[in-house]
Amino acid sequence: MTSPRVAVIGTGIAGLTAAVDLARQGCEVLMFERAATPGGKLREVHIDGIGMDAGPSVFTLRRVFDELFDDAGDAFDARVNLIRAGVLARHSWDSHESLDLFADVARSTAAIGEFAGLAEAQSFSRLAAQAQRVYATLDRTFMRAARPSPWRLVRRVGFGGLRDLWNIRPFTTLWQAMEGYFRDPRLRQLFGRYATYCGSSPFQSPATLMLIAHVEQAGVWYVDGGMQRLVDEVVALALRLGARLRCRAEVRAIVLARGRVAAVELESGERVEVNAVVCNADNNALASGLFGPGAARGIRATPAGRRSLSAITWNLHARTEGFALAHHTVFFGDDYGDEFEAIFERGRVPACPTIYVCAQDRHDDAGPAGHGAERLFFLVNAPPTGDVHEFDAAEIESCGMRMFGRLAALGLRVERQPAHELVTTPGDFHRLFPATGGALYGPASHGWRASFTRPGARGGIPGLYLAGGSTHPGPGVPMAAISGRLAASSLMTDCVSTSRFRSTATSGGTSTH
């Protein structure tokens, strides 16, 4: 049988990993990207000619990419230079006290002991051990499994694993679990923050998200050259395997014939015949009909009330003074409960939000060369209301003044030049990622059922496959990469096990220019 011809719509990391796996297995792969460059949420922006990350900034679970490259007959570490972080992150509070977490668990335990006392250090040791058990329980049985359900999960762990499954505490919120570990409210904030990695509130997310503590302890890396380098090398791998890439090529419709995928139609009116589509877009884009009414069938829209966090971000190339930033630094607000209530219940930017800072040029305690200007990325969580509320210039400036003023009060002074800043709001994210309202992580992971309501790789229409942070296993660079591989695996399984994939004529629309 002729190998299938597959369109990959969107070149976020999930679309790229799907393209790699499909191309290495002989598929004719055509990647279509509406933006000028590939990468999706792994964006790079330029200020005064200097490129810097403007999206995900934490790289973990490198084995996902080691496996991707190994399976393609290549070597990830030969293509991407990674530097393992010694300091995972620096954390600060209004009391001007700071706490570093380290890659070395023993060193983190000692630091917590000095910061909050022996009992809290012992609690951290128990948390680290439990997080490792949760990860071990869910890695193969859930995160890497196609289309999980509670009953499939029970079958996969087997009778002997039921106790482990119960011990991951799916019916307890992450915040409740942290209250059981720590008396110090600052440590509850620190480890409760892992819910925001999934765009969610620790007061509504399941305790299973504590597994992120183990993921970070297992290794956080700096990508030499920034996260864009990761995108560049996965793109290059796909192209070496024969995939083709077209940027500024927006798909406006997935065309069906006889009840299955038959073609994609571009904004230019060009029609490209294909056997299958891997859609690396938010599922709301499909469900809302942005790819045509036929492709919307079988895809459930995410109600506005179930959206994950959005953000307001600032990219700067500037000098700093005072507080010693690490590569990743978190400044916590003084009322964590009110912060998430403001976002998810009142639809407002919190008055005193937690502020995340990525100092891209700093590795552990090493500052920027010559102590000059450095690449900085600031983020505060915001409601996903970019489709109904547009931040005007006055609101943006007010938010910026409050944030940088608060940082100055905490000891970090930033030499701002507003004309040389790039601010991205929920409205901007909504335009970059249509039909999301600016939500950056798909649906929020609120409640124990949330992880099971994300769609799997098969899109409900023959020939349509889903990938990205709004599908299983969820958001984040490694999880999105896994979703792309699951989509490719599902497509190839269907191709081998059925005769539904017909040969397709090679029509126009394959130009790589």
Coordinates of C-alpha atoms in Angstrom, one line a residue:
M1 CA 0.0 0.0 0.0
T2 CA 1.2 3.5 -0.8
S3 CA 2.5 5.3 2.4
P4 CA 0.0 7.8 3.6
R5 CA 0.3 11.5 2.9
V6 CA -0.1 13.5 6.2
A7 CA -0.7 17.2 6.8
V8 CA 0.6 18.4 10.2
I9 CA -1.2 21.6 11.1
G10 CA 0.8 23.7 13.5
T11 CA 4.5 23.3 14.4
G12 CA 4.4 23.5 18.1
I13 CA 6.6 20.8 19.7
A14 CA 3.7 18.3 19.4
G15 CA 3.3 18.8 15.7
L16 CA 7.1 18.5 15.2
T17 CA 7.5 15.3 17.2
A18 CA 4.5 13.8 15.2
A19 CA 6.2 14.9 12.0
V20 CA 9.5 13.2 13.0
D21 CA 7.9 9.9 13.9
L22 CA 5.7 9.9 10.7
A23 CA 8.5 10.8 8.4
R24 CA 10.9 8.2 9.7
Q25 CA 8.2 5.6 9.1
G26 CA 7.9 6.5 5.5
C27 CA 4.9 8.9 5.5
E28 CA 4.9 11.9 3.2
V29 CA 4.7 14.7 5.8
L30 CA 3.7 18.2 5.0
M31 CA 3.9 20.7 7.9
F32 CA 1.8 23.9 7.6
E33 CA 2.5 26.8 10.0
R34 CA 0.4 30.0 10.0
A35 CA 3.2 32.0 11.7
A36 CA 6.5 33.2 10.1
T37 CA 8.5 30.6 12.0
P38 CA 7.8 27.2 13.6
G39 CA 7.6 26.6 17.4
G40 CA 4.1 27.5 18.6
K41 CA 4.2 28.5 22.2
L42 CA 8.0 28.0 22.2
R43 CA 8.3 31.5 20.8
E44 CA 11.4 33.6 20.4
V45 CA 11.1 37.4 20.2
H46 CA 13.6 40.0 19.3
I47 CA 14.3 43.3 21.1
D48 CA 17.0 45.6 19.6
G49 CA 18.1 42.6 17.4
I50 CA 18.5 40.3 20.4
G51 CA 16.6 37.1 20.5
M52 CA 15.1 35.8 23.7
D53 CA 12.6 33.2 24.9
A54 CA 9.0 34.4 25.3
G55 CA 7.3 31.1 26.2
P56 CA 8.1 27.9 28.2
S57 CA 11.5 28.3 29.9
V58 CA 11.9 25.1 31.9
F59 CA 13.3 22.0 30.2
T60 CA 12.8 18.7 32.0
L61 CA 12.3 15.0 31.1
R62 CA 15.1 15.2 28.5
R63 CA 14.7 11.4 27.9
V64 CA 11.6 12.2 25.9
F65 CA 13.8 13.9 23.3
D66 CA 16.6 11.4 23.7
E67 CA 14.1 8.7 22.7
L68 CA 12.7 10.8 19.8
F69 CA 16.2 11.3 18.3
D70 CA 17.4 7.7 19.1
D71 CA 14.3 6.2 17.3
A72 CA 15.1 8.4 14.3
G73 CA 18.8 7.2 14.2
D74 CA 20.2 10.4 15.5
A75 CA 21.5 11.7 18.9
F76 CA 19.9 14.5 20.8
D77 CA 23.0 15.4 22.8
A78 CA 24.9 15.7 19.5
R79 CA 22.4 18.3 18.3
V80 CA 21.4 20.3 21.4
N81 CA 23.8 21.4 24.1
L82 CA 22.2 21.1 27.5
I83 CA 23.6 22.4 30.7
R84 CA 22.2 20.7 33.8
A85 CA 21.0 23.2 36.4
G86 CA 22.4 23.0 39.9
V87 CA 19.9 25.6 41.2
L88 CA 16.4 24.6 40.2
A89 CA 14.8 27.9 41.2
R90 CA 15.1 30.8 43.8
H91 CA 12.1 31.7 45.8
S92 CA 11.4 35.0 47.6
W93 CA 8.7 36.4 49.9
D94 CA 7.7 39.8 51.2
S95 CA 9.7 39.1 54.3
H96 CA 12.8 39.4 52.0
E97 CA 13.7 35.8 52.9
S98 CA 14.8 33.5 50.0
L99 CA 15.1 29.8 49.5
D100 CA 16.8 27.9 46.7
L101 CA 15.9 24.4 45.6
F102 CA 18.7 22.4 44.2
A103 CA 19.1 19.4 41.8
D104 CA 20.6 17.6 44.8
V105 CA 17.8 16.5 47.0
A106 CA 20.0 16.4 50.1
R107 CA 21.1 19.9 49.5
S108 CA 17.5 21.1 49.1
T109 CA 16.6 19.3 52.3
A110 CA 19.4 21.1 54.1
A111 CA 18.4 24.4 52.7
I112 CA 14.8 23.9 53.8
G113 CA 16.0 23.0 57.3
E114 CA 17.9 26.2 57.6
F115 CA 15.0 28.2 56.2
A116 CA 12.1 26.6 58.2
G117 CA 13.5 24.1 60.6
L118 CA 14.2 20.4 60.9
A119 CA 10.6 19.2 60.9
E120 CA 9.9 21.0 57.6
A121 CA 13.1 19.5 56.1
Q122 CA 11.9 16.0 57.1
S123 CA 8.5 16.8 55.5
F124 CA 10.2 17.7 52.3
S125 CA 12.0 14.4 52.3
R126 CA 8.7 12.6 52.6
L127 CA 7.2 14.8 49.9
A128 CA 10.1 14.0 47.5
A129 CA 9.8 10.3 48.1
Q130 CA 6.0 10.4 47.5
A131 CA 6.4 12.5 44.4
Q132 CA 8.8 9.8 43.0
R133 CA 6.2 7.1 43.8
V134 CA 3.4 9.1 42.1
Y135 CA 5.6 9.6 39.0
A136 CA 6.5 5.9 38.9
T137 CA 2.9 4.9 39.1
L138 CA 1.7 7.2 36.3
D139 CA 4.5 7.3 33.9
R140 CA 3.8 4.3 31.6
T141 CA 0.3 3.6 32.8
F142 CA -1.1 7.1 32.2
M143 CA 1.2 9.8 30.8
R144 CA 2.5 7.6 27.9
A145 CA -0.7 5.6 27.4
A146 CA -3.2 6.4 24.7
R147 CA -6.6 7.6 25.6
P148 CA -6.6 6.8 29.3
S149 CA -9.8 6.4 31.4
P150 CA -10.1 5.6 35.1
W151 CA -11.0 1.9 34.3
R152 CA -8.2 1.5 31.7
L153 CA -5.7 3.0 34.3
V154 CA -6.9 0.4 36.9
R155 CA -6.4 -2.4 34.4
R156 CA -2.9 -1.2 33.5
V157 CA -1.6 -1.0 37.0
G158 CA -3.1 -4.4 37.8
F159 CA -4.3 -5.8 41.1
G160 CA -0.9 -5.4 42.7
G161 CA -0.8 -1.7 41.8
L162 CA -4.1 -0.7 43.2
R163 CA -2.6 0.3 46.5
D164 CA -0.1 2.6 44.6
L165 CA -2.9 4.0 42.6
W166 CA -4.9 4.9 45.7
N167 CA -1.8 6.4 47.4
I168 CA -1.4 9.0 44.7
R169 CA -4.4 10.7 46.4
P170 CA -6.4 11.7 43.3
F171 CA -9.4 13.0 45.4
T172 CA -7.3 15.3 47.5
T173 CA -6.3 18.8 46.2
L174 CA -2.7 19.7 45.9
W175 CA -3.1 22.4 48.5
Q176 CA -4.7 20.0 51.0
A177 CA -1.8 17.7 50.4
M178 CA 0.7 20.5 51.1
E179 CA -1.1 21.4 54.3
G180 CA -0.5 17.8 55.3
Y181 CA 3.2 18.1 54.7
F182 CA 4.1 21.7 55.8
R183 CA 3.2 24.0 58.6
D184 CA 5.1 26.9 57.0
P185 CA 2.7 28.7 54.6
R186 CA 5.6 29.7 52.4
L187 CA 6.5 26.1 51.7
R188 CA 2.8 25.4 50.9
Q189 CA 3.0 28.2 48.3
L190 CA 6.3 26.9 46.9
F191 CA 5.2 23.4 46.3
G192 CA 1.5 24.3 45.6
R193 CA 2.8 26.4 42.7
Y194 CA 3.4 23.2 40.7
A195 CA -0.3 23.4 39.8
T196 CA 0.4 26.5 37.7
Y197 CA 2.7 24.4 35.5
C198 CA -0.6 23.0 34.2
G199 CA -2.3 26.4 34.2
S200 CA -4.3 25.5 37.2
S201 CA -5.1 26.5 40.8
P202 CA -3.5 24.4 43.6
F203 CA -6.8 24.8 45.5
Q204 CA -8.7 22.9 42.8
S205 CA -6.1 20.6 41.2
P206 CA -5.4 17.0 42.4
A207 CA -2.5 16.1 44.6
T208 CA -1.1 13.9 41.8
L209 CA 0.5 17.1 40.5
M210 CA 3.1 16.7 43.2
L211 CA 4.9 14.4 40.7
I212 CA 6.3 17.6 39.2
A213 CA 8.5 17.9 42.2
H214 CA 10.1 14.6 41.2
V215 CA 10.3 15.6 37.5
E216 CA 12.4 18.7 38.5
Q217 CA 14.6 16.8 41.0
A218 CA 15.3 14.3 38.2
G219 CA 16.8 17.1 36.1
V220 CA 16.3 20.7 34.9
W221 CA 18.5 21.8 32.0
Y222 CA 19.4 25.1 30.4
V223 CA 19.2 24.9 26.6
D224 CA 22.3 26.5 25.2
G225 CA 21.0 29.2 22.8
G226 CA 17.6 29.3 24.4
M227 CA 14.5 27.1 23.9
Q228 CA 14.3 28.2 20.2
R229 CA 17.4 26.0 19.7
L230 CA 15.2 23.0 20.7
V231 CA 12.7 23.9 18.1
D232 CA 15.3 24.4 15.4
E233 CA 16.9 21.0 15.9
V234 CA 13.6 19.1 16.0
V235 CA 12.6 20.9 12.8
A236 CA 16.0 20.0 11.2
L237 CA 15.5 16.4 12.2
A238 CA 12.1 16.3 10.5
L239 CA 13.5 17.8 7.4
R240 CA 16.4 15.4 7.3
L241 CA 13.8 12.6 7.4
G242 CA 12.0 14.0 4.4
A243 CA 9.2 16.1 5.9
R244 CA 8.5 19.5 4.3
L245 CA 7.7 22.7 6.0
R246 CA 5.6 25.7 4.8
C247 CA 5.4 28.8 7.0
R248 CA 2.9 31.6 6.6
A249 CA 0.6 28.9 5.3
E250 CA -2.6 29.0 7.3
V251 CA -5.0 26.1 7.0
R252 CA -8.6 27.4 6.9
A253 CA -10.4 24.0 6.5
I254 CA -9.9 20.3 6.9
V255 CA -11.9 18.9 4.0
L256 CA -13.8 15.7 4.4
A257 CA -15.0 13.2 1.7
R258 CA -17.1 10.1 2.4
G259 CA -16.9 10.8 6.1
R260 CA -13.1 11.0 6.4
V261 CA -10.2 13.4 5.9
A262 CA -9.4 14.0 2.3
A263 CA -7.6 17.4 2.0
V264 CA -6.6 20.6 3.7
E265 CA -7.5 24.0 2.2
L266 CA -5.3 27.0 2.8
E267 CA -6.3 30.6 3.2
S268 CA -4.9 31.2 -0.2
G269 CA -7.6 28.9 -1.6
E270 CA -5.0 26.2 -2.4
R271 CA -6.2 22.6 -1.8
V272 CA -3.8 19.9 -0.8
E273 CA -5.0 16.3 -1.0
V274 CA -4.0 14.2 2.0
N275 CA -4.9 10.9 3.7
A276 CA -4.7 12.2 7.3
V277 CA -4.2 15.3 9.4
V278 CA -2.4 15.7 12.7
C279 CA -3.9 18.9 14.2
N280 CA -1.5 20.6 16.6
A281 CA -3.9 23.4 17.6
D282 CA -5.9 24.0 20.7
N283 CA -9.0 21.7 20.5
N284 CA -11.2 24.7 20.9
A285 CA -10.0 25.8 17.5
L286 CA -11.4 22.6 16.0
A287 CA -14.5 22.6 18.2
S288 CA -15.4 26.2 17.3
G289 CA -15.3 25.5 13.5
L290 CA -12.1 27.3 12.7
F291 CA -11.1 24.3 10.5
G292 CA -14.6 23.9 9.1
P293 CA -17.8 22.4 10.4
G294 CA -16.9 18.8 9.4
A295 CA -13.8 18.8 11.5
A296 CA -15.6 20.1 14.5
R297 CA -17.7 17.0 14.8
G298 CA -16.8 14.9 17.8
I299 CA -14.6 17.5 19.5
R300 CA -16.0 19.1 22.7
A301 CA -15.4 22.7 23.3
T302 CA -13.8 23.8 26.6
P303 CA -16.3 26.1 28.3
A304 CA -14.8 29.5 29.3
G305 CA -15.1 28.5 33.0
R306 CA -12.8 25.5 32.5
R307 CA -10.0 27.4 30.7
S308 CA -6.5 27.3 32.2
L309 CA -4.4 30.3 33.2
S310 CA -3.4 33.0 30.8
A311 CA -0.6 35.5 31.5
I312 CA 0.8 39.0 31.0
T313 CA 4.5 38.8 30.1
W314 CA 7.2 41.3 29.6
N315 CA 10.4 40.7 27.6
L316 CA 13.2 43.1 28.3
H317 CA 16.9 43.5 27.6
A318 CA 17.9 45.5 30.6
R319 CA 20.3 45.9 33.6
T320 CA 19.3 44.9 37.1
E321 CA 20.5 45.8 40.5
G322 CA 20.0 44.5 44.0
F323 CA 18.4 41.1 44.3
A324 CA 20.5 38.3 42.9
L325 CA 18.4 36.5 40.3
A326 CA 18.9 32.9 39.5
H327 CA 17.9 31.6 36.0
H328 CA 14.5 30.9 37.5
T329 CA 13.2 33.1 40.3
V330 CA 9.8 33.3 41.8
F331 CA 8.5 36.2 44.0
F332 CA 5.4 35.1 45.8
G333 CA 2.4 37.3 46.7
D334 CA 1.2 37.6 50.2
D335 CA -2.3 36.0 49.7
Y336 CA -2.1 32.9 47.5
G337 CA -5.8 32.0 47.9
D338 CA -6.9 35.5 46.8
E339 CA -4.6 35.3 43.8
F340 CA -6.4 32.3 42.3
E341 CA -9.8 33.5 43.4
A342 CA -9.2 36.7 41.5
I343 CA -8.2 34.9 38.4
F344 CA -10.7 32.0 38.3
E345 CA -13.7 33.5 40.1
R346 CA -13.5 37.2 39.5
G347 CA -11.7 37.2 36.1
R348 CA -9.2 39.8 37.2
V349 CA -5.4 40.2 37.4
P350 CA -4.5 39.8 41.1
A351 CA -3.6 42.9 43.0
C352 CA -0.5 41.3 44.4
P353 CA 0.4 38.4 42.0
T354 CA 3.2 35.9 42.2
I355 CA 5.9 37.1 39.7
Y356 CA 8.1 34.7 37.8
V357 CA 11.3 35.9 36.3
C358 CA 13.5 34.0 33.8
A359 CA 17.0 35.5 33.6
Q360 CA 18.1 33.7 30.5
D361 CA 21.7 34.7 30.6
R362 CA 22.2 33.4 34.2
H363 CA 23.3 29.8 34.9
D364 CA 23.0 28.9 38.6
D365 CA 24.8 31.7 40.5
A366 CA 26.7 33.1 37.4
G367 CA 25.4 36.5 36.4
P368 CA 25.4 38.0 32.9
A369 CA 28.8 38.6 31.3
G370 CA 30.2 41.9 32.4
H371 CA 27.2 42.5 34.7
G372 CA 25.6 44.4 31.8
A373 CA 22.2 44.2 30.2
E374 CA 20.6 40.8 30.2
R375 CA 17.7 39.0 28.6
L376 CA 14.7 39.0 31.0
F377 CA 11.3 37.5 30.9
F378 CA 8.6 38.4 33.5
L379 CA 5.3 36.7 33.9
V380 CA 2.2 37.1 36.1
N381 CA -0.8 34.8 35.8
A382 CA -3.9 36.4 34.4
P383 CA -7.5 35.3 33.6
P384 CA -8.1 33.7 30.1
T385 CA -10.4 36.4 29.0
G386 CA -8.5 37.6 25.9
D387 CA -11.5 37.0 23.7
V388 CA -13.8 39.3 25.7
H389 CA -11.4 41.9 27.2
E390 CA -8.6 43.8 25.6
F391 CA -6.0 45.4 27.8
D392 CA -5.5 49.0 26.7
A393 CA -2.2 50.9 27.0
A394 CA -3.2 52.4 30.3
E395 CA -4.0 49.0 31.9
I396 CA -0.8 47.5 30.6
E397 CA 1.2 50.4 32.0
S398 CA -0.6 50.2 35.3
C399 CA 0.1 46.5 35.6
G400 CA 3.8 47.1 34.7
M401 CA 4.2 49.9 37.2
R402 CA 2.7 47.7 40.0
M403 CA 4.8 44.7 39.1
F404 CA 8.1 46.5 38.7
G405 CA 7.3 48.7 41.8
R406 CA 6.7 45.6 43.9
L407 CA 10.0 44.0 42.6
A408 CA 11.8 47.2 43.6
A409 CA 10.3 46.9 47.1
L410 CA 11.6 43.3 47.2
G411 CA 15.1 44.4 46.3
L412 CA 15.2 43.9 42.5
R413 CA 15.6 47.1 40.5
V414 CA 15.2 46.9 36.8
E415 CA 16.4 49.7 34.5
R416 CA 13.3 49.8 32.3
Q417 CA 13.1 51.4 28.9
P418 CA 9.4 51.0 28.0
A419 CA 10.1 51.7 24.3
H420 CA 12.3 48.6 24.3
E421 CA 9.9 46.2 26.1
L422 CA 7.6 43.7 24.5
V423 CA 4.4 43.1 26.5
T424 CA 2.1 40.2 25.7
T425 CA -1.5 40.1 27.1
P426 CA -4.3 37.5 27.2
G427 CA -5.7 39.2 24.1
D428 CA -2.4 38.8 22.3
F429 CA -2.2 35.1 23.3
H430 CA -5.8 34.7 22.0
R431 CA -4.7 36.1 18.6
L432 CA -1.6 33.9 18.6
F433 CA -3.6 30.8 19.6
P434 CA -7.1 31.3 18.3
A435 CA -10.3 30.2 20.2
T436 CA -8.4 30.0 23.5
G437 CA -9.2 33.3 25.2
G438 CA -5.5 33.4 25.8
A439 CA -5.5 30.2 28.0
L440 CA -2.0 28.7 27.6
Y441 CA -2.5 25.2 28.9
G442 CA -5.8 24.0 27.4
P443 CA -8.4 23.1 30.0
A444 CA -7.5 23.6 33.6
S445 CA -6.6 20.5 35.6
H446 CA -9.3 21.1 38.2
G447 CA -10.8 18.0 39.8
W448 CA -9.8 14.3 39.6
R449 CA -11.7 13.8 36.3
A450 CA -9.9 16.6 34.5
S451 CA -7.0 14.5 33.3
F452 CA -9.5 12.0 31.8
T453 CA -11.6 14.5 29.9
R454 CA -8.7 15.6 27.7
P455 CA -9.2 14.0 24.3
G456 CA -6.8 11.3 23.1
A457 CA -4.9 11.2 19.9
R458 CA -7.8 10.1 17.7
G459 CA -10.1 13.0 16.7
G460 CA -13.4 11.2 16.2
I461 CA -13.3 11.4 12.4
P462 CA -11.3 8.9 10.3
G463 CA -8.0 10.4 9.4
L464 CA -8.0 13.2 12.0
Y465 CA -5.5 13.0 14.9
L466 CA -4.9 15.5 17.8
A467 CA -1.7 16.6 19.4
G468 CA -0.7 19.4 21.8
G469 CA -1.2 20.7 25.3
S470 CA -5.0 20.6 25.1
T471 CA -4.9 16.8 24.5
H472 CA -3.7 13.9 26.6
P473 CA -1.3 13.9 28.5
G474 CA -1.5 17.6 28.9
P475 CA 0.6 20.8 28.8
G476 CA 4.3 21.4 29.1
V477 CA 7.1 20.8 26.6
P478 CA 7.7 17.1 27.4
M479 CA 4.0 16.3 27.7
A480 CA 3.2 18.0 24.4
A481 CA 6.1 16.1 22.8
I482 CA 4.6 12.8 24.1
S483 CA 1.2 13.8 22.7
G484 CA 2.7 14.2 19.2
R485 CA 4.3 10.8 19.4
L486 CA 1.0 9.3 20.5
A487 CA -0.8 10.9 17.6
A488 CA 1.8 9.5 15.1
S489 CA 1.6 6.0 16.8
S490 CA -2.2 6.0 16.5
L491 CA -2.1 7.1 12.9
M492 CA 0.4 4.4 12.0
T493 CA -1.5 1.7 13.9
D494 CA -4.7 2.7 12.0
C495 CA -2.8 2.6 8.7
V496 CA -1.5 -0.9 9.3
S497 CA -4.6 -2.4 10.9
T498 CA -7.2 -1.1 8.4
S499 CA -7.6 -0.3 4.7
R500 CA -9.1 3.1 5.3
F501 CA -6.0 4.9 4.1
R502 CA -6.4 5.3 0.3
S503 CA -3.6 6.3 -2.0
T504 CA -3.7 10.1 -2.8
A505 CA -2.7 11.9 -5.9
T506 CA 0.1 14.3 -5.6
S507 CA -1.6 17.6 -6.4
G508 CA -0.3 21.1 -6.0
G509 CA 0.7 22.7 -2.7
T510 CA 3.9 20.9 -1.8
S511 CA 6.3 23.8 -2.3
T512 CA 8.7 24.3 0.5
H513 CA 9.4 28.0 -0.3

